[in-house]
Coordinates of C-alpha atoms in Angstrom, one line a residue:
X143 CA -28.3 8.1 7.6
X144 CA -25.1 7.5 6.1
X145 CA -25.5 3.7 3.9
X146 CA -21.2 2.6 4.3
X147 CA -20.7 0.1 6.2
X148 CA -17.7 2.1 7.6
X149 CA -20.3 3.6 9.7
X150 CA -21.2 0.5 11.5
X151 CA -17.8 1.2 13.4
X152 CA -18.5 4.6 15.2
X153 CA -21.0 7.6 14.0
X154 CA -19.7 10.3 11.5
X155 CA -18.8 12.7 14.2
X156 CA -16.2 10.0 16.1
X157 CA -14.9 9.3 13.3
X158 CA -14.5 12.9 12.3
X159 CA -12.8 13.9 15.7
X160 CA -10.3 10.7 14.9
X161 CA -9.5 12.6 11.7
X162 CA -8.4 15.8 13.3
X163 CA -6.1 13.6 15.7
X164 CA -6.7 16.4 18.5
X165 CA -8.0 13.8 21.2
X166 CA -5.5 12.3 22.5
X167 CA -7.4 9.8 24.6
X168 CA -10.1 9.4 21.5
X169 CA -6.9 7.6 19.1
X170 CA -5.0 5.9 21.9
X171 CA -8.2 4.2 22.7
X172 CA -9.1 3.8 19.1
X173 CA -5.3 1.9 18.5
X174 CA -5.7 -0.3 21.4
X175 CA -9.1 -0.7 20.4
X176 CA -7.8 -2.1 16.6
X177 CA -4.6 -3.8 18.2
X178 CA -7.4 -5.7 19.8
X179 CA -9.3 -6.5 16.8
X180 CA -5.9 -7.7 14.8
X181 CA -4.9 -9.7 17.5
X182 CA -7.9 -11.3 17.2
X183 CA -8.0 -11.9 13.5
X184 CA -3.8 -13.0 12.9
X185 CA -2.7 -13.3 16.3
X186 CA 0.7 -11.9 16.9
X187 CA 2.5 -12.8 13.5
X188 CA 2.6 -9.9 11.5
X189 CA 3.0 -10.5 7.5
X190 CA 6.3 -10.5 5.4
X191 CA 6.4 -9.4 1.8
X192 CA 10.0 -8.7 0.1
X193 CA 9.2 -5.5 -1.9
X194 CA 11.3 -4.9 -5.1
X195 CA 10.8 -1.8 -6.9
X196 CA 11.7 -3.3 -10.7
X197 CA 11.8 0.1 -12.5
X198 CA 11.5 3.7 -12.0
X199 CA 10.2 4.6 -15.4
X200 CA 7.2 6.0 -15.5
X201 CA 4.7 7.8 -18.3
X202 CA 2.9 9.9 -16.1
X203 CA 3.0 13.1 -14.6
X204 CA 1.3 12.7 -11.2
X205 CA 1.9 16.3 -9.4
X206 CA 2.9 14.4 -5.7
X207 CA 5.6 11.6 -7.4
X208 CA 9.2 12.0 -7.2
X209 CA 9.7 9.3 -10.2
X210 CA 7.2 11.2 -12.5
X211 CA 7.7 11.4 -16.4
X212 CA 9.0 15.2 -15.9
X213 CA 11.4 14.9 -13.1
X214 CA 14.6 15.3 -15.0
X215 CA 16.4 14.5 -11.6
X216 CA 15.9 10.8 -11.4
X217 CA 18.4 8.5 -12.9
X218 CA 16.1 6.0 -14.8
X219 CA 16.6 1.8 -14.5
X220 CA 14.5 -1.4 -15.3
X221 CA 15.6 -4.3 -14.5
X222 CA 15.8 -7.2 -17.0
X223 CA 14.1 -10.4 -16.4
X224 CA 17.1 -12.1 -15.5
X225 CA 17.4 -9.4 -12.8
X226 CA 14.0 -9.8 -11.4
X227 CA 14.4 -13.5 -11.5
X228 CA 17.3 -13.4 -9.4
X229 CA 15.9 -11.1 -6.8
X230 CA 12.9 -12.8 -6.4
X231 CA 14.6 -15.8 -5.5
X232 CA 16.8 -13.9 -3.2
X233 CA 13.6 -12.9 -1.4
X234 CA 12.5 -16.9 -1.4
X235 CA 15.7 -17.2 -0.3
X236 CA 14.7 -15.3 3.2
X237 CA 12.2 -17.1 3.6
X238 CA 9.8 -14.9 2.6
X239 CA 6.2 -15.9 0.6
X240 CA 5.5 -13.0 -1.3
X241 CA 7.7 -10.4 -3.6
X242 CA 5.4 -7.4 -4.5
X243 CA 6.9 -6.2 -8.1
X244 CA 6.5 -2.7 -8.0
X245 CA 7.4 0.2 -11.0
X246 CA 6.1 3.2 -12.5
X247 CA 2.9 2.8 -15.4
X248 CA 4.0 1.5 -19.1
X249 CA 7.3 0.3 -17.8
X250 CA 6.5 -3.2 -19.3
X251 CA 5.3 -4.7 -22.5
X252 CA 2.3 -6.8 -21.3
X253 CA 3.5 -10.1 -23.2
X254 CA 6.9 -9.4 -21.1
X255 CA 5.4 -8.5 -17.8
X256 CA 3.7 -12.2 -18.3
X257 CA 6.4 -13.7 -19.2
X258 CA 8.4 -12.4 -15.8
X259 CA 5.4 -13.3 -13.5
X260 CA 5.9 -16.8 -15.1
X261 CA 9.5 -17.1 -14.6
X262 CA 9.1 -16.0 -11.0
X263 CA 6.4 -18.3 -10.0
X264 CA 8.4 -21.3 -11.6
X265 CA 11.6 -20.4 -9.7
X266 CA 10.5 -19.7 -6.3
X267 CA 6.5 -20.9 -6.3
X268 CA 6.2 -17.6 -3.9
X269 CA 2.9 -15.6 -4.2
X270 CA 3.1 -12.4 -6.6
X271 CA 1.6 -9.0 -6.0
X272 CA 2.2 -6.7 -9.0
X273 CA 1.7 -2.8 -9.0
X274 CA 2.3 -1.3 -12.2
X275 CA -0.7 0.6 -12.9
X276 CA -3.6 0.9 -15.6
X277 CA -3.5 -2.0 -17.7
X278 CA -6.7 -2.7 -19.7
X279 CA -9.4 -5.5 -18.5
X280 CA -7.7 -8.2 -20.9
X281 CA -4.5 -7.2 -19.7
X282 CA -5.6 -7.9 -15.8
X283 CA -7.1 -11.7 -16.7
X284 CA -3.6 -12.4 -18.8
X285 CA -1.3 -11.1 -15.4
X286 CA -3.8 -13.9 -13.4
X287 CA -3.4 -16.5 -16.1
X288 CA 0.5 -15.8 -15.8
X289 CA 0.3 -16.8 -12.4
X290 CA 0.4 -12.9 -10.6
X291 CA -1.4 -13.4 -7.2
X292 CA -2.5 -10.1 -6.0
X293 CA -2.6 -6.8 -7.9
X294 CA -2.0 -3.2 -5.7
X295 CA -4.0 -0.4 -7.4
X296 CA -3.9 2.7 -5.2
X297 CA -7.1 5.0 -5.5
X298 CA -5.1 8.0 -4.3
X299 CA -8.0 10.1 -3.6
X300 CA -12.1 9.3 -4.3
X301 CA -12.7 13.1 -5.0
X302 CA -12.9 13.2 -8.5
X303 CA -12.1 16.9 -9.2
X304 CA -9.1 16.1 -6.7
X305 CA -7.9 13.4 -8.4
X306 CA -8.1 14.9 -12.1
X307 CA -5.8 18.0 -10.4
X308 CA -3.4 15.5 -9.3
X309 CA -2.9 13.4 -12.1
X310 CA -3.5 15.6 -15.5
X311 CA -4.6 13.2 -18.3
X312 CA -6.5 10.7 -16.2
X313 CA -9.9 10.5 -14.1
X314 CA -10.9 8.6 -11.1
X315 CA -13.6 6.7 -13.2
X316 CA -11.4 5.1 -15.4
X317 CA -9.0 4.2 -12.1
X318 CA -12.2 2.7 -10.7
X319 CA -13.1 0.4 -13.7
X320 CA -9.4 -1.1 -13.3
X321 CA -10.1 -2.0 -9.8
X322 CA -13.5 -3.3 -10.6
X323 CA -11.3 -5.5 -13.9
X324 CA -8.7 -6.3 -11.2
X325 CA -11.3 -8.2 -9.0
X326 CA -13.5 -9.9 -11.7
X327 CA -10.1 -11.1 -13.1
X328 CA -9.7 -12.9 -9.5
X329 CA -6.9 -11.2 -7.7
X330 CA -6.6 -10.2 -4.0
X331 CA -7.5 -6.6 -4.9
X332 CA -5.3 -3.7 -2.9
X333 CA -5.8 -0.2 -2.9
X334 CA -5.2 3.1 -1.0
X335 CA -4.7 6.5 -0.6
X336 CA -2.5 9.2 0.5
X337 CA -2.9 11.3 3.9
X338 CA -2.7 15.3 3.6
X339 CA -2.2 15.1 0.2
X340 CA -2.6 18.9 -1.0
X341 CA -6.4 19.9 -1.3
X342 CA -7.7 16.7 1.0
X343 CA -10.1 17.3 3.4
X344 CA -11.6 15.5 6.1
X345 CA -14.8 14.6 4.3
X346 CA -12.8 13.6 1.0
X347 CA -10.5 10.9 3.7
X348 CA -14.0 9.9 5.1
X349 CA -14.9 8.9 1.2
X350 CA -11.4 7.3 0.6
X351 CA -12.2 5.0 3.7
X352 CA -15.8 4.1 2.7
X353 CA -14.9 3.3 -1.3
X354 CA -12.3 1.1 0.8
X355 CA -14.6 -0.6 2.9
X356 CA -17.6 -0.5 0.5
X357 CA -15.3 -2.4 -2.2
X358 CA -14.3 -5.0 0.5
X359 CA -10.2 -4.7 -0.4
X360 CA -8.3 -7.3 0.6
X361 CA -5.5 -5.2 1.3
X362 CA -5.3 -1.4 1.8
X363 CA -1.9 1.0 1.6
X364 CA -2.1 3.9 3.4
X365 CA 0.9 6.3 4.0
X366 CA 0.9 9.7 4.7
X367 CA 1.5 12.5 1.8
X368 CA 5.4 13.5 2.2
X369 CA 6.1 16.6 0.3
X370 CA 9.3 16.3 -2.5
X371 CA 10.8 18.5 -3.5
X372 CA 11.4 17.6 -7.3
X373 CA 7.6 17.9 -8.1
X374 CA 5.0 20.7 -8.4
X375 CA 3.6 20.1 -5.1
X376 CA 7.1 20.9 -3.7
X377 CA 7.1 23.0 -0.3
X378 CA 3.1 21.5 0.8
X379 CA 3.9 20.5 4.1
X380 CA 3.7 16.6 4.9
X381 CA 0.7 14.5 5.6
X382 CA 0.1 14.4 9.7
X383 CA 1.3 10.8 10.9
X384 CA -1.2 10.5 14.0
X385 CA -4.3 11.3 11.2
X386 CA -2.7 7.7 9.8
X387 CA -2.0 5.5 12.4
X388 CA -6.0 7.0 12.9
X389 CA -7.1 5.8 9.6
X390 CA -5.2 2.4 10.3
X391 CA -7.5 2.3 13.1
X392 CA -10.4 2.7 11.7
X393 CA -9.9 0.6 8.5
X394 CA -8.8 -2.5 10.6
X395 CA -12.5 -1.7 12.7
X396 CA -14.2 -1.7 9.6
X397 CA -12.3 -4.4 7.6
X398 CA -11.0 -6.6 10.4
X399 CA -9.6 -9.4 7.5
X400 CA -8.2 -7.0 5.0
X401 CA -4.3 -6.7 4.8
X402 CA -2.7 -3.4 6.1
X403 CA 0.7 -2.9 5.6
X404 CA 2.5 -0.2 8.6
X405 CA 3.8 1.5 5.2
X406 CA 7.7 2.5 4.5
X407 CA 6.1 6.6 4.3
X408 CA 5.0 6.4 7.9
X409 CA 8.7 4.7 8.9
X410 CA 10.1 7.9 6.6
X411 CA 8.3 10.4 9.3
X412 CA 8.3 8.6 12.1
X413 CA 11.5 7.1 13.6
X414 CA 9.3 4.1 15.2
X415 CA 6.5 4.4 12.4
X416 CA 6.4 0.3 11.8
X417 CA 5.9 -0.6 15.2
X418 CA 3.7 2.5 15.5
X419 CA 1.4 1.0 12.9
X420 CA 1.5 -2.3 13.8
X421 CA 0.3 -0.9 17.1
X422 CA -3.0 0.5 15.1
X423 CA -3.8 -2.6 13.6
X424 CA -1.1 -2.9 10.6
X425 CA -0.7 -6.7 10.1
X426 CA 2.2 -6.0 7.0
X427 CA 5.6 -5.1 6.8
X428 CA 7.2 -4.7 3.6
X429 CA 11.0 -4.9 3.8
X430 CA 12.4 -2.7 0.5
X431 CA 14.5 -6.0 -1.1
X432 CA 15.3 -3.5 -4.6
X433 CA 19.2 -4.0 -6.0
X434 CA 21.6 -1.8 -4.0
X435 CA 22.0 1.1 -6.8
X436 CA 18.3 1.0 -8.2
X437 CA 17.1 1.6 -4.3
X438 CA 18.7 5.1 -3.8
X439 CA 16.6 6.4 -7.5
X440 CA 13.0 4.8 -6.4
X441 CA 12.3 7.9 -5.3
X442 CA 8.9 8.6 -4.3
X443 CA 9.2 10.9 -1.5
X444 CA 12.5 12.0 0.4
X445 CA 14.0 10.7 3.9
X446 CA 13.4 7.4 2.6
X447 CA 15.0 4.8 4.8
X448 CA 17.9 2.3 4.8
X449 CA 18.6 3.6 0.8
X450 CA 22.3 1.9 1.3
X451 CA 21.5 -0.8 3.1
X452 CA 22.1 -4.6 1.9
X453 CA 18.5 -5.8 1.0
X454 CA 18.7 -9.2 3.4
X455 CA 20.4 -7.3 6.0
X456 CA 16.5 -5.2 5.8
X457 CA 14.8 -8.7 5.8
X458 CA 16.9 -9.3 9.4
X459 CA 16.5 -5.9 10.5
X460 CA 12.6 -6.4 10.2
X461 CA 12.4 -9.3 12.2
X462 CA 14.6 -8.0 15.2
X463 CA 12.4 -4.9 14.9
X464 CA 9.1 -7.0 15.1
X465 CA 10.5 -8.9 18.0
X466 CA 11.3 -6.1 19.9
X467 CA 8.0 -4.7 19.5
X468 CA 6.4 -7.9 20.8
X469 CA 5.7 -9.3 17.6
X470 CA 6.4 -12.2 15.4
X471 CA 7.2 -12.4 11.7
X472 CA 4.6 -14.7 10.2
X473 CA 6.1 -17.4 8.1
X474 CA 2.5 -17.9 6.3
X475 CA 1.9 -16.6 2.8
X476 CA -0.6 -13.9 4.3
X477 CA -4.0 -14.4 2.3
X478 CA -6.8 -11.8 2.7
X479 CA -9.2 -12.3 5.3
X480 CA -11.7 -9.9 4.1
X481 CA -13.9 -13.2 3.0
X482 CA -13.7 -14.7 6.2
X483 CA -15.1 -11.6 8.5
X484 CA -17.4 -10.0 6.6
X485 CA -18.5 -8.0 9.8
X486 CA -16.9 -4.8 10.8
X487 CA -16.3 -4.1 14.4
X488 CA -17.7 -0.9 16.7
X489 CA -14.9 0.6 18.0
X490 CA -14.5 -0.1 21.5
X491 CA -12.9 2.7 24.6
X492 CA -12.0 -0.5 26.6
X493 CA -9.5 -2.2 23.9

């Protein structure tokens, strides 16, 4: 008998044949199934963050990462203070309640990083979701003190030998600790992994779903692997888009309050990948609001989209694309609601 609670929203061998995404009429049902269940849970406004990617430096060497300390191909920036201060208040500006801060690890000084997080929250009073890696525990409770809202620490895989292989140096243990500091600190804790990432199997995405729903996240990024060519793993063929609008699924089953953004990855693969998402139960889109310049070196993966395009002509461009999907862009803040529904859901054939 198998103790998650993911299993509470189909048995192990539904969820498996999900997984392989060679049912059609299994994962239509099971994204009508989660539409449902978001519906349900946020109605039709689907959640706004303006996403500024503050610095491409990075001190590690993960084997998947176009911005990784050994890719002499990327043209390095970090924006000053001033910078971010300016931008986040361009994404107030747009009306917009969150900027998620994003960079590489060891970018910023801790003392600095609080310093920004202060600055921000003074200028625009918008909420603050900060991804910039390992930081120790005492580091974690000094971000919250600052005034940093939520903190988005992706697992990238719960196999352990897996993860070691992908990022030499580090272990999944100590990745797990940070999430564990991250939550007794008292952010909204996200996490997330990585579709057909080279030596994933369907067992090890099965483990990445129940550490998910296990930890109760309050918000989960999943994306699909997409090969670069400027790494290692260069020429591994690209994570399978329909095995993560499958995972969306699933997740939003078993966590029907957590936060799921319909990632910028799936829009890279997929030339309708938002609205695709949102139509699995994604509740988040993330509109890339980075400095015209900076954008075109936050290189993660190729095919990235809209590289040259002006940052509040993305924020338009994402509500005309929610509205013609039938959607609405939420002017709420967009708080967790893991706490509130503490049930998952079975998935349902009838939607």
């Amino acid at each position: 008998m198998d103790s998650s609670s993911l299993y509470k929203v189909a048995d192990k061998e539904t969820l498996i044949q999900a997984l392989n995404a060679d049912d059609a009429a299994l994962y239509a049902a099971l994204r009508k199934s989660a539409r449902a269940v978001a519906r349900d849970v946020f109605g039709n406004g689907i959640y706004m963050r303006g996403l500024v990617e503050v610095s491409n430096v990075c001190a590690r060497d993960c084997l998947y990462c176009g911005i990784r300390k050994g890719n002499p191909a990327v043209k390095r920036y970090r924006m000053t203070k001033d910078e971010i201060i300016q931008r986040a208040e361009l994404v107030a500006g747009c009306g917009l309640k969150t900027i998620v801060m994003q960079a590489g690890e060891n970018v910023y000084k801790t003392d600095d990083l609080c310093d920004i997080v202060r600055a921000v929250k003074q200028s625009t009073g918008i909420a603050i979701t900060l991804s910039f890696g390992e930081f120790s525990r005492d580091d974690y409770f000094r971000l919250a003190d600052a005034g940093a809202d939520r903190y988005l620490l992706r697992h990238e895989t719960a196999d352990p030998a897996l993860y070691e292989k992908l990022h030499p140096g580090y272990d999944l243990a100590g990745r797990l600790r940070c999430l564990d500091d991250i939550r007794d600190a008292g952010f909204e804790v996200g996490s997330g992994f990585m579709v057909g990432l080279p030596g994933q199997t369907v067992e090890s995405i099965l483990k990445d779903m129940e550490l998910l729903v296990d930890r109760r996240v309050d918000m989960a990024g999943i994306g699909p692997y997409v090969s670069n060519p400027d790494t290692p793993l260069k020429g591994e063929p690209d994570g399978d888009p329909e095995v993560v609008l499958n995972v969306l699924a699933i997740l939003r089953h078993a966590l029907p309050g957590c936060n799921l953004p319909a990632t910028t990855a799936l829009d890279s693969l997929l030339e309708d990948g938002r609205e695709q998402g949102i139509n699995a139960g994604a509740n988040v889109v993330m509109p890339v609001m980075t400095p015209e310049g900076n954008k075109e070196q936050y290189t993660l993966y190729p095919n990235k989209r809209c590289l040259t395009h002006n940052p509040v002509g993305c924020v338009g461009c994402s509500k005309r694309r929610l509205a013609a999907a039938g959607y609405q862009a939420s002017e709420e803040t967009g708080w967790s609601k893991t706490a509130q529904y503490p049930d998952a859901r079975r998935f349902s054939f009838d939607g």
